[in-house]
Amino acid sequence: MGTVASAPADFSVFRTLSGSTATLERAATLGEGLAISQWSRSARETLGYDMPGHHTLSLYLRGGEKSFRVGLDSLHGGAGKFCVLPAEHYSRWSMNDNVRFLHLYIAPERLAREAVMRLDCEPRSLELRDRTYIHDDSLTDVCRSLLGTDWSRPDERLAASSAAETVLHQLLHQGVSRKTPQPARGGLAPAVRRRVMDYVDAHLDAPLTLAELAGVAALSTYHFARMFHTSFGEPPHAWVRARRIERAKALLAAGKSDLASIAQASGFGSASHLSRVFRDAAGVTPGQYRGARAGR
């Protein structure tokens, strides 16, 4: 199960800013499909994003009152204002004053996974709304937690990743809309989807196979893999890996088992394998995660 955490440079908005006049102040990975960065800018510049392939939440920390999104010239930035930019959006920005801002980058498959787990709905039925220069008190409070942590320290990076998870929750409950219903094309039926999810959670300590999961859904492996990806937004192996990580987190937080036992219970087989995959996904080692939880 080889998917690893996404580094900031894996996100195209980050790369675009890195090639501009903006100055990177700090950046970090906050787990699989999540990254954060903080920037400042003093030079005038026009910058554009063209279907970046990932979602971006932007918060102005200082300045921006003279800056605007081309085509929405009557709206201007300013401290405390957010922009929510979906993966498939197109935008041009005229930056005309000193600005300091925070970016949270979200891989579409990560938001899709949260949609299934938190809302029990297919990601393809939702779309993240494109919003420019909005006020949102709940997001502001969460972002204060992000800003108040040292992302380079493992224990504080855990707090930052928890805050980022809360941002995902806020976006799902306030920032998405239902798409116009379309005829189903290849996804798993809701009852089948739930049956597969329950089966995975009940057998995380076992060496699950694609054929086994396809049997639960009563489909061929070929059709199951394709329909699973359509419904969940990622392939079965990535989904199962994420559930194993969540099981390991819960056991680590409970603090009653040794690492080898947790690895067996969550389906990683060995402590070394769990440690490697856990660090890739969570940005900290299992020991650091347990220590940070115990210190709360």
PDB file of C-alpha atoms in Angstrom:
ATOM      1  CA  MET A   1       0.000   0.000   0.000  1.00  0.00           C
ATOM      2  CA  GLY A   2       2.352   2.619  -1.265  1.00  0.00           C
ATOM      3  CA  THR A   3       0.539   5.956  -1.234  1.00  0.00           C
ATOM      4  CA  VAL A   4       2.471   8.421   0.924  1.00  0.00           C
ATOM      5  CA  ALA A   5       1.738  11.793   2.419  1.00  0.00           C
ATOM      6  CA  SER A   6       1.657  14.669  -0.042  1.00  0.00           C
ATOM      7  CA  ALA A   7       4.481  17.194   0.387  1.00  0.00           C
ATOM      8  CA  PRO A   8       3.682  20.894  -0.187  1.00  0.00           C
ATOM      9  CA  ALA A   9       5.597  20.798  -3.476  1.00  0.00           C
ATOM     10  CA  ASP A  10       3.196  18.117  -4.742  1.00  0.00           C
ATOM     11  CA  PHE A  11       0.472  20.782  -4.961  1.00  0.00           C
ATOM     12  CA  SER A  12       0.484  23.002  -8.042  1.00  0.00           C
ATOM     13  CA  VAL A  13      -0.661  26.212  -6.283  1.00  0.00           C
ATOM     14  CA  PHE A  14       2.369  25.865  -4.003  1.00  0.00           C
ATOM     15  CA  ARG A  15       4.638  25.414  -7.022  1.00  0.00           C
ATOM     16  CA  THR A  16       3.103  28.441  -8.779  1.00  0.00           C
ATOM     17  CA  LEU A  17       3.698  30.620  -5.719  1.00  0.00           C
ATOM     18  CA  SER A  18       7.245  29.272  -5.392  1.00  0.00           C
ATOM     19  CA  GLY A  19       7.964  30.655  -8.873  1.00  0.00           C
ATOM     20  CA  SER A  20       6.436  34.072  -8.103  1.00  0.00           C
ATOM     21  CA  THR A  21       7.573  37.060  -6.047  1.00  0.00           C
ATOM     22  CA  ALA A  22       5.949  35.593  -2.918  1.00  0.00           C
ATOM     23  CA  THR A  23       8.251  34.610  -0.052  1.00  0.00           C
ATOM     24  CA  LEU A  24       7.689  31.269   1.649  1.00  0.00           C
ATOM     25  CA  GLU A  25       7.812  31.672   5.442  1.00  0.00           C
ATOM     26  CA  ARG A  26       7.117  28.061   6.415  1.00  0.00           C
ATOM     27  CA  ALA A  27       5.462  24.902   5.105  1.00  0.00           C
ATOM     28  CA  ALA A  28       4.669  21.385   6.274  1.00  0.00           C
ATOM     29  CA  THR A  29       2.881  18.169   5.419  1.00  0.00           C
ATOM     30  CA  LEU A  30      -0.044  17.449   7.744  1.00  0.00           C
ATOM     31  CA  GLY A  31      -0.772  13.895   6.666  1.00  0.00           C
ATOM     32  CA  GLU A  32      -1.922  12.106   3.562  1.00  0.00           C
ATOM     33  CA  GLY A  33      -3.394  14.554   1.060  1.00  0.00           C
ATOM     34  CA  LEU A  34      -2.921  17.614   3.303  1.00  0.00           C
ATOM     35  CA  ALA A  35      -0.240  20.309   3.351  1.00  0.00           C
ATOM     36  CA  ILE A  36       0.054  23.850   4.677  1.00  0.00           C
ATOM     37  CA  SER A  37       2.150  26.911   3.855  1.00  0.00           C
ATOM     38  CA  GLN A  38       2.504  30.512   4.973  1.00  0.00           C
ATOM     39  CA  TRP A  39       3.576  33.289   2.593  1.00  0.00           C
ATOM     40  CA  SER A  40       4.250  36.996   2.343  1.00  0.00           C
ATOM     41  CA  ARG A  41       4.361  39.273  -0.693  1.00  0.00           C
ATOM     42  CA  SER A  42       5.448  42.864  -1.182  1.00  0.00           C
ATOM     43  CA  ALA A  43       5.737  43.256  -4.980  1.00  0.00           C
ATOM     44  CA  ARG A  44       2.848  43.911  -7.347  1.00  0.00           C
ATOM     45  CA  GLU A  45       2.043  40.909  -9.497  1.00  0.00           C
ATOM     46  CA  THR A  46      -0.730  39.187 -11.435  1.00  0.00           C
ATOM     47  CA  LEU A  47      -0.925  35.487 -10.703  1.00  0.00           C
ATOM     48  CA  GLY A  48      -3.141  32.759 -12.126  1.00  0.00           C
ATOM     49  CA  TYR A  49      -4.298  29.243 -11.319  1.00  0.00           C
ATOM     50  CA  ASP A  50      -5.712  27.026 -14.064  1.00  0.00           C
ATOM     51  CA  MET A  51      -7.379  23.829 -12.801  1.00  0.00           C
ATOM     52  CA  PRO A  52      -4.685  23.088 -10.192  1.00  0.00           C
ATOM     53  CA  GLY A  53      -5.981  19.584  -9.490  1.00  0.00           C
ATOM     54  CA  HIS A  54      -6.353  20.105  -5.736  1.00  0.00           C
ATOM     55  CA  HIS A  55      -8.438  22.248  -3.399  1.00  0.00           C
ATOM     56  CA  THR A  56      -6.964  25.320  -1.690  1.00  0.00           C
ATOM     57  CA  LEU A  57      -8.170  27.236   1.345  1.00  0.00           C
ATOM     58  CA  SER A  58      -6.557  30.690   1.566  1.00  0.00           C
ATOM     59  CA  LEU A  59      -6.698  33.033   4.557  1.00  0.00           C
ATOM     60  CA  TYR A  60      -5.388  36.598   4.417  1.00  0.00           C
ATOM     61  CA  LEU A  61      -3.448  37.349   7.588  1.00  0.00           C
ATOM     62  CA  ARG A  62      -2.438  40.933   6.794  1.00  0.00           C
ATOM     63  CA  GLY A  63      -3.028  43.386   3.950  1.00  0.00           C
ATOM     64  CA  GLY A  64      -4.743  42.684   0.652  1.00  0.00           C
ATOM     65  CA  GLU A  65      -7.204  45.574   0.738  1.00  0.00           C
ATOM     66  CA  LYS A  66      -6.073  46.642  -2.736  1.00  0.00           C
ATOM     67  CA  SER A  67      -5.861  43.153  -4.170  1.00  0.00           C
ATOM     68  CA  PHE A  68      -8.687  41.478  -6.072  1.00  0.00           C
ATOM     69  CA  ARG A  69      -9.690  38.510  -8.212  1.00  0.00           C
ATOM     70  CA  VAL A  70      -9.861  39.477 -11.883  1.00  0.00           C
ATOM     71  CA  GLY A  71     -13.504  39.464 -12.934  1.00  0.00           C
ATOM     72  CA  LEU A  72     -14.640  40.158  -9.365  1.00  0.00           C
ATOM     73  CA  ASP A  73     -12.978  43.552  -9.116  1.00  0.00           C
ATOM     74  CA  SER A  74     -15.469  44.916  -6.572  1.00  0.00           C
ATOM     75  CA  LEU A  75     -14.342  42.341  -3.983  1.00  0.00           C
ATOM     76  CA  HIS A  76     -11.069  42.974  -2.189  1.00  0.00           C
ATOM     77  CA  GLY A  77      -8.912  41.075   0.243  1.00  0.00           C
ATOM     78  CA  GLY A  78      -8.053  41.993   3.798  1.00  0.00           C
ATOM     79  CA  ALA A  79      -7.056  40.395   7.078  1.00  0.00           C
ATOM     80  CA  GLY A  80      -9.461  37.643   8.108  1.00  0.00           C
ATOM     81  CA  LYS A  81     -10.893  36.990   4.645  1.00  0.00           C
ATOM     82  CA  PHE A  82     -10.975  33.519   3.102  1.00  0.00           C
ATOM     83  CA  CYS A  83     -10.944  32.162  -0.425  1.00  0.00           C
ATOM     84  CA  VAL A  84     -11.987  28.588  -1.186  1.00  0.00           C
ATOM     85  CA  LEU A  85     -10.614  27.394  -4.521  1.00  0.00           C
ATOM     86  CA  PRO A  86     -11.811  24.000  -5.843  1.00  0.00           C
ATOM     87  CA  ALA A  87      -9.518  21.666  -7.743  1.00  0.00           C
ATOM     88  CA  GLU A  88     -11.045  22.484 -11.138  1.00  0.00           C
ATOM     89  CA  HIS A  89     -11.338  26.255 -10.748  1.00  0.00           C
ATOM     90  CA  TYR A  90      -9.749  28.934 -12.941  1.00  0.00           C
ATOM     91  CA  SER A  91      -8.706  32.294 -11.517  1.00  0.00           C
ATOM     92  CA  ARG A  92      -6.464  35.336 -11.988  1.00  0.00           C
ATOM     93  CA  TRP A  93      -5.390  37.546  -9.076  1.00  0.00           C
ATOM     94  CA  SER A  94      -4.145  41.133  -9.100  1.00  0.00           C
ATOM     95  CA  MET A  95      -1.909  41.596  -6.065  1.00  0.00           C
ATOM     96  CA  ASN A  96      -1.339  45.303  -5.464  1.00  0.00           C
ATOM     97  CA  ASP A  97      -0.155  45.679  -1.874  1.00  0.00           C
ATOM     98  CA  ASN A  98       1.714  43.952   0.934  1.00  0.00           C
ATOM     99  CA  VAL A  99       0.007  40.688   1.801  1.00  0.00           C
ATOM    100  CA  ARG A 100       0.615  37.874   4.268  1.00  0.00           C
ATOM    101  CA  PHE A 101      -1.460  34.723   3.864  1.00  0.00           C
ATOM    102  CA  LEU A 102      -1.972  31.095   4.834  1.00  0.00           C
ATOM    103  CA  HIS A 103      -2.717  28.234   2.431  1.00  0.00           C
ATOM    104  CA  LEU A 104      -4.117  24.796   3.196  1.00  0.00           C
ATOM    105  CA  TYR A 105      -3.883  22.333   0.287  1.00  0.00           C
ATOM    106  CA  ILE A 106      -6.289  19.390   0.113  1.00  0.00           C
ATOM    107  CA  ALA A 107      -6.049  16.482  -2.319  1.00  0.00           C
ATOM    108  CA  PRO A 108      -9.462  15.691  -3.888  1.00  0.00           C
ATOM    109  CA  GLU A 109      -9.258  12.045  -2.845  1.00  0.00           C
ATOM    110  CA  ARG A 110      -8.755  13.140   0.777  1.00  0.00           C
ATOM    111  CA  LEU A 111     -11.888  15.285   0.753  1.00  0.00           C
ATOM    112  CA  ALA A 112     -13.714  12.475  -1.042  1.00  0.00           C
ATOM    113  CA  ARG A 113     -12.767  10.029   1.699  1.00  0.00           C
ATOM    114  CA  GLU A 114     -14.049  12.413   4.345  1.00  0.00           C
ATOM    115  CA  ALA A 115     -17.311  12.833   2.428  1.00  0.00           C
ATOM    116  CA  VAL A 116     -17.903   9.092   2.539  1.00  0.00           C
ATOM    117  CA  MET A 117     -16.987   8.726   6.217  1.00  0.00           C
ATOM    118  CA  ARG A 118     -18.602  11.882   7.605  1.00  0.00           C
ATOM    119  CA  LEU A 119     -21.623  12.278   5.326  1.00  0.00           C
ATOM    120  CA  ASP A 120     -22.058   8.698   4.073  1.00  0.00           C
ATOM    121  CA  CYS A 121     -22.509   9.914   0.510  1.00  0.00           C
ATOM    122  CA  GLU A 122     -20.704   9.467  -2.761  1.00  0.00           C
ATOM    123  CA  PRO A 123     -18.141  12.234  -3.414  1.00  0.00           C
ATOM    124  CA  ARG A 124     -19.333  12.599  -6.985  1.00  0.00           C
ATOM    125  CA  SER A 125     -22.661  13.920  -5.641  1.00  0.00           C
ATOM    126  CA  LEU A 126     -20.897  16.895  -4.000  1.00  0.00           C
ATOM    127  CA  GLU A 127     -18.928  19.844  -5.261  1.00  0.00           C
ATOM    128  CA  LEU A 128     -16.797  22.271  -3.284  1.00  0.00           C
ATOM    129  CA  ARG A 129     -18.095  25.802  -3.821  1.00  0.00           C
ATOM    130  CA  ASP A 130     -15.740  28.414  -5.279  1.00  0.00           C
ATOM    131  CA  ARG A 131     -15.823  31.333  -2.814  1.00  0.00           C
ATOM    132  CA  THR A 132     -13.873  34.604  -2.854  1.00  0.00           C
ATOM    133  CA  TYR A 133     -13.098  36.877   0.117  1.00  0.00           C
ATOM    134  CA  ILE A 134     -15.601  35.534   2.596  1.00  0.00           C
ATOM    135  CA  HIS A 135     -15.805  35.813   6.396  1.00  0.00           C
ATOM    136  CA  ASP A 136     -16.281  32.608   8.370  1.00  0.00           C
ATOM    137  CA  ASP A 137     -15.884  32.750  12.140  1.00  0.00           C
ATOM    138  CA  SER A 138     -15.686  28.970  12.556  1.00  0.00           C
ATOM    139  CA  LEU A 139     -12.863  28.697  10.006  1.00  0.00           C
ATOM    140  CA  THR A 140     -11.101  31.671  11.588  1.00  0.00           C
ATOM    141  CA  ASP A 141     -11.048  29.950  14.970  1.00  0.00           C
ATOM    142  CA  VAL A 142      -9.598  26.746  13.500  1.00  0.00           C
ATOM    143  CA  CYS A 143      -6.966  28.645  11.536  1.00  0.00           C
ATOM    144  CA  ARG A 144      -5.834  30.369  14.708  1.00  0.00           C
ATOM    145  CA  SER A 145      -4.915  26.899  15.957  1.00  0.00           C
ATOM    146  CA  LEU A 146      -2.970  26.254  12.750  1.00  0.00           C
ATOM    147  CA  LEU A 147      -1.120  29.557  13.030  1.00  0.00           C
ATOM    148  CA  GLY A 148      -0.335  29.070  16.705  1.00  0.00           C
ATOM    149  CA  THR A 149       1.613  25.833  16.250  1.00  0.00           C
ATOM    150  CA  ASP A 150       5.234  25.173  15.288  1.00  0.00           C
ATOM    151  CA  TRP A 151       4.834  22.879  12.276  1.00  0.00           C
ATOM    152  CA  SER A 152       8.449  21.701  12.512  1.00  0.00           C
ATOM    153  CA  ARG A 153       7.872  20.040  15.915  1.00  0.00           C
ATOM    154  CA  PRO A 154       6.308  16.560  15.796  1.00  0.00           C
ATOM    155  CA  ASP A 155       4.031  17.116  18.797  1.00  0.00           C
ATOM    156  CA  GLU A 156       2.750  20.455  17.498  1.00  0.00           C
ATOM    157  CA  ARG A 157       2.409  19.155  13.957  1.00  0.00           C
ATOM    158  CA  LEU A 158      -0.078  16.678  15.389  1.00  0.00           C
ATOM    159  CA  ALA A 159      -2.116  19.582  16.775  1.00  0.00           C
ATOM    160  CA  ALA A 160      -1.905  21.292  13.385  1.00  0.00           C
ATOM    161  CA  SER A 161      -3.072  18.170  11.568  1.00  0.00           C
ATOM    162  CA  SER A 162      -6.012  17.894  13.985  1.00  0.00           C
ATOM    163  CA  ALA A 163      -6.947  21.486  13.187  1.00  0.00           C
ATOM    164  CA  ALA A 164      -6.683  20.723   9.464  1.00  0.00           C
ATOM    165  CA  GLU A 165      -9.090  17.805   9.947  1.00  0.00           C
ATOM    166  CA  THR A 166     -11.527  20.251  11.533  1.00  0.00           C
ATOM    167  CA  VAL A 167     -11.198  22.482   8.460  1.00  0.00           C
ATOM    168  CA  LEU A 168     -12.169  19.491   6.293  1.00  0.00           C
ATOM    169  CA  HIS A 169     -15.192  18.962   8.512  1.00  0.00           C
ATOM    170  CA  GLN A 170     -16.194  22.626   8.176  1.00  0.00           C
ATOM    171  CA  LEU A 171     -15.801  22.561   4.399  1.00  0.00           C
ATOM    172  CA  LEU A 172     -17.910  19.441   4.066  1.00  0.00           C
ATOM    173  CA  HIS A 173     -20.730  20.818   6.196  1.00  0.00           C
ATOM    174  CA  GLN A 174     -20.678  24.430   5.012  1.00  0.00           C
ATOM    175  CA  GLY A 175     -18.667  24.679   1.805  1.00  0.00           C
ATOM    176  CA  VAL A 176     -20.106  21.998  -0.453  1.00  0.00           C
ATOM    177  CA  SER A 177     -23.283  21.819  -2.478  1.00  0.00           C
ATOM    178  CA  ARG A 178     -25.137  18.931  -4.032  1.00  0.00           C
ATOM    179  CA  LYS A 179     -24.677  18.536  -7.743  1.00  0.00           C
ATOM    180  CA  THR A 180     -27.706  18.200  -9.964  1.00  0.00           C
ATOM    181  CA  PRO A 181     -28.612  14.503  -9.721  1.00  0.00           C
ATOM    182  CA  GLN A 182     -27.230  12.493 -12.620  1.00  0.00           C
ATOM    183  CA  PRO A 183     -27.998   8.934 -13.613  1.00  0.00           C
ATOM    184  CA  ALA A 184     -25.696   6.577 -11.714  1.00  0.00           C
ATOM    185  CA  ARG A 185     -22.753   5.516 -13.813  1.00  0.00           C
ATOM    186  CA  GLY A 186     -20.797   2.642 -12.381  1.00  0.00           C
ATOM    187  CA  GLY A 187     -20.720   3.375  -8.657  1.00  0.00           C
ATOM    188  CA  LEU A 188     -21.572   0.970  -5.857  1.00  0.00           C
ATOM    189  CA  ALA A 189     -25.135   1.062  -4.549  1.00  0.00           C
ATOM    190  CA  PRO A 190     -25.371   2.677  -1.058  1.00  0.00           C
ATOM    191  CA  ALA A 191     -26.194  -0.629   0.654  1.00  0.00           C
ATOM    192  CA  VAL A 192     -23.249  -2.357  -1.030  1.00  0.00           C
ATOM    193  CA  ARG A 193     -20.947   0.525  -0.179  1.00  0.00           C
ATOM    194  CA  ARG A 194     -21.922   0.308   3.486  1.00  0.00           C
ATOM    195  CA  ARG A 195     -21.529  -3.489   3.476  1.00  0.00           C
ATOM    196  CA  VAL A 196     -17.992  -3.210   2.106  1.00  0.00           C
ATOM    197  CA  MET A 197     -17.073  -0.481   4.602  1.00  0.00           C
ATOM    198  CA  ASP A 198     -18.342  -2.542   7.526  1.00  0.00           C
ATOM    199  CA  TYR A 199     -16.508  -5.629   6.273  1.00  0.00           C
ATOM    200  CA  VAL A 200     -13.221  -3.745   5.956  1.00  0.00           C
ATOM    201  CA  ASP A 201     -13.508  -2.312   9.468  1.00  0.00           C
ATOM    202  CA  ALA A 202     -14.293  -5.765  10.887  1.00  0.00           C
ATOM    203  CA  HIS A 203     -11.300  -7.401   9.162  1.00  0.00           C
ATOM    204  CA  LEU A 204      -8.541  -4.807   9.367  1.00  0.00           C
ATOM    205  CA  ASP A 205      -6.324  -7.297  11.199  1.00  0.00           C
ATOM    206  CA  ALA A 206      -6.550  -9.703   8.244  1.00  0.00           C
ATOM    207  CA  PRO A 207      -4.678  -9.672   4.900  1.00  0.00           C
ATOM    208  CA  LEU A 208      -7.574  -8.378   2.803  1.00  0.00           C
ATOM    209  CA  THR A 209      -7.517  -9.008  -0.938  1.00  0.00           C
ATOM    210  CA  LEU A 210      -9.313  -7.393  -3.847  1.00  0.00           C
ATOM    211  CA  ALA A 211     -11.050 -10.691  -4.627  1.00  0.00           C
ATOM    212  CA  GLU A 212     -12.325 -10.899  -1.048  1.00  0.00           C
ATOM    213  CA  LEU A 213     -13.817  -7.397  -1.123  1.00  0.00           C
ATOM    214  CA  ALA A 214     -15.263  -7.976  -4.578  1.00  0.00           C
ATOM    215  CA  GLY A 215     -16.961 -11.093  -3.173  1.00  0.00           C
ATOM    216  CA  VAL A 216     -18.567  -9.014  -0.421  1.00  0.00           C
ATOM    217  CA  ALA A 217     -19.987  -6.778  -3.147  1.00  0.00           C
ATOM    218  CA  ALA A 218     -20.889  -9.768  -5.347  1.00  0.00           C
ATOM    219  CA  LEU A 219     -18.930  -8.341  -8.282  1.00  0.00           C
ATOM    220  CA  SER A 220     -15.960  -9.364 -10.391  1.00  0.00           C
ATOM    221  CA  THR A 221     -12.634  -7.892  -9.246  1.00  0.00           C
ATOM    222  CA  TYR A 222     -12.449  -5.749 -12.378  1.00  0.00           C
ATOM    223  CA  HIS A 223     -15.885  -4.184 -11.957  1.00  0.00           C
ATOM    224  CA  PHE A 224     -15.532  -3.875  -8.187  1.00  0.00           C
ATOM    225  CA  ALA A 225     -12.234  -1.958  -8.438  1.00  0.00           C
ATOM    226  CA  ARG A 226     -13.670   0.444 -10.999  1.00  0.00           C
ATOM    227  CA  MET A 227     -16.966   0.973  -9.149  1.00  0.00           C
ATOM    228  CA  PHE A 228     -15.216   1.345  -5.791  1.00  0.00           C
ATOM    229  CA  HIS A 229     -13.010   4.101  -7.182  1.00  0.00           C
ATOM    230  CA  THR A 230     -16.054   5.872  -8.595  1.00  0.00           C
ATOM    231  CA  SER A 231     -17.893   5.764  -5.265  1.00  0.00           C
ATOM    232  CA  PHE A 232     -15.023   6.399  -2.847  1.00  0.00           C
ATOM    233  CA  GLY A 233     -12.792   8.641  -4.915  1.00  0.00           C
ATOM    234  CA  GLU A 234      -9.729   6.387  -4.535  1.00  0.00           C
ATOM    235  CA  PRO A 235      -8.764   2.753  -5.187  1.00  0.00           C
ATOM    236  CA  PRO A 236      -9.517   0.017  -2.623  1.00  0.00           C
ATOM    237  CA  HIS A 237      -5.926  -0.355  -1.419  1.00  0.00           C
ATOM    238  CA  ALA A 238      -5.687   3.359  -0.549  1.00  0.00           C
ATOM    239  CA  TRP A 239      -9.003   3.294   1.270  1.00  0.00           C
ATOM    240  CA  VAL A 240      -8.069   0.214   3.306  1.00  0.00           C
ATOM    241  CA  ARG A 241      -4.691   1.703   4.136  1.00  0.00           C
ATOM    242  CA  ALA A 242      -6.366   4.842   5.511  1.00  0.00           C
ATOM    243  CA  ARG A 243      -8.705   2.743   7.663  1.00  0.00           C
ATOM    244  CA  ARG A 244      -5.723   0.788   9.012  1.00  0.00           C
ATOM    245  CA  ILE A 245      -4.023   4.045   9.968  1.00  0.00           C
ATOM    246  CA  GLU A 246      -7.165   5.200  11.780  1.00  0.00           C
ATOM    247  CA  ARG A 247      -7.303   1.897  13.687  1.00  0.00           C
ATOM    248  CA  ALA A 248      -3.643   2.286  14.665  1.00  0.00           C
ATOM    249  CA  LYS A 249      -4.270   5.858  15.845  1.00  0.00           C
ATOM    250  CA  ALA A 250      -7.148   4.741  18.054  1.00  0.00           C
ATOM    251  CA  LEU A 251      -5.058   1.961  19.612  1.00  0.00           C
ATOM    252  CA  LEU A 252      -2.075   4.261  20.126  1.00  0.00           C
ATOM    253  CA  ALA A 253      -4.280   6.847  21.806  1.00  0.00           C
ATOM    254  CA  ALA A 254      -5.665   4.148  24.133  1.00  0.00           C
ATOM    255  CA  GLY A 255      -2.069   3.500  25.199  1.00  0.00           C
ATOM    256  CA  LYS A 256      -2.583  -0.088  26.369  1.00  0.00           C
ATOM    257  CA  SER A 257      -0.771  -2.132  23.694  1.00  0.00           C
ATOM    258  CA  ASP A 258       2.798  -2.408  22.468  1.00  0.00           C
ATOM    259  CA  LEU A 259       3.636  -1.381  18.908  1.00  0.00           C
ATOM    260  CA  ALA A 260       3.916  -4.932  17.599  1.00  0.00           C
ATOM    261  CA  SER A 261       0.419  -5.777  18.888  1.00  0.00           C
ATOM    262  CA  ILE A 262      -1.008  -2.596  17.376  1.00  0.00           C
ATOM    263  CA  ALA A 263       0.642  -3.432  14.053  1.00  0.00           C
ATOM    264  CA  GLN A 264      -0.995  -6.867  14.075  1.00  0.00           C
ATOM    265  CA  ALA A 265      -4.409  -5.514  15.105  1.00  0.00           C
ATOM    266  CA  SER A 266      -4.405  -2.883  12.373  1.00  0.00           C
ATOM    267  CA  GLY A 267      -3.153  -5.185   9.636  1.00  0.00           C
ATOM    268  CA  PHE A 268       0.414  -3.954   9.157  1.00  0.00           C
ATOM    269  CA  GLY A 269       2.061  -7.191  10.247  1.00  0.00           C
ATOM    270  CA  SER A 270       5.145  -5.726  11.920  1.00  0.00           C
ATOM    271  CA  ALA A 271       6.080  -2.740  14.035  1.00  0.00           C
ATOM    272  CA  SER A 272       8.618  -1.573  11.445  1.00  0.00           C
ATOM    273  CA  HIS A 273       6.059  -1.625   8.639  1.00  0.00           C
ATOM    274  CA  LEU A 274       3.533   0.260  10.765  1.00  0.00           C
ATOM    275  CA  SER A 275       6.151   2.851  11.734  1.00  0.00           C
ATOM    276  CA  ARG A 276       7.120   3.510   8.123  1.00  0.00           C
ATOM    277  CA  VAL A 277       3.566   3.779   6.774  1.00  0.00           C
ATOM    278  CA  PHE A 278       2.305   5.716   9.806  1.00  0.00           C
ATOM    279  CA  ARG A 279       4.994   8.356   9.461  1.00  0.00           C
ATOM    280  CA  ASP A 280       4.296   8.757   5.744  1.00  0.00           C
ATOM    281  CA  ALA A 281       0.580   9.230   6.419  1.00  0.00           C
ATOM    282  CA  ALA A 282       0.563  11.165   9.708  1.00  0.00           C
ATOM    283  CA  GLY A 283       3.861  13.067   9.549  1.00  0.00           C
ATOM    284  CA  VAL A 284       4.953  11.710  12.958  1.00  0.00           C
ATOM    285  CA  THR A 285       6.080   8.319  14.249  1.00  0.00           C
ATOM    286  CA  PRO A 286       3.687   6.106  16.237  1.00  0.00           C
ATOM    287  CA  GLY A 287       5.701   6.839  19.385  1.00  0.00           C
ATOM    288  CA  GLN A 288       5.469  10.585  18.843  1.00  0.00           C
ATOM    289  CA  TYR A 289       1.748  10.294  18.185  1.00  0.00           C
ATOM    290  CA  ARG A 290       1.198   8.304  21.374  1.00  0.00           C
ATOM    291  CA  GLY A 291       3.335  10.713  23.403  1.00  0.00           C
ATOM    292  CA  ALA A 292       1.442  13.727  22.112  1.00  0.00           C
ATOM    293  CA  ARG A 293      -1.898  12.092  22.907  1.00  0.00           C
ATOM    294  CA  ALA A 294      -0.737  11.099  26.399  1.00  0.00           C
ATOM    295  CA  GLY A 295       0.316  14.708  27.058  1.00  0.00           C
ATOM    296  CA  ARG A 296      -3.190  16.066  26.477  1.00  0.00           C
TER     297      ARG A 296
END
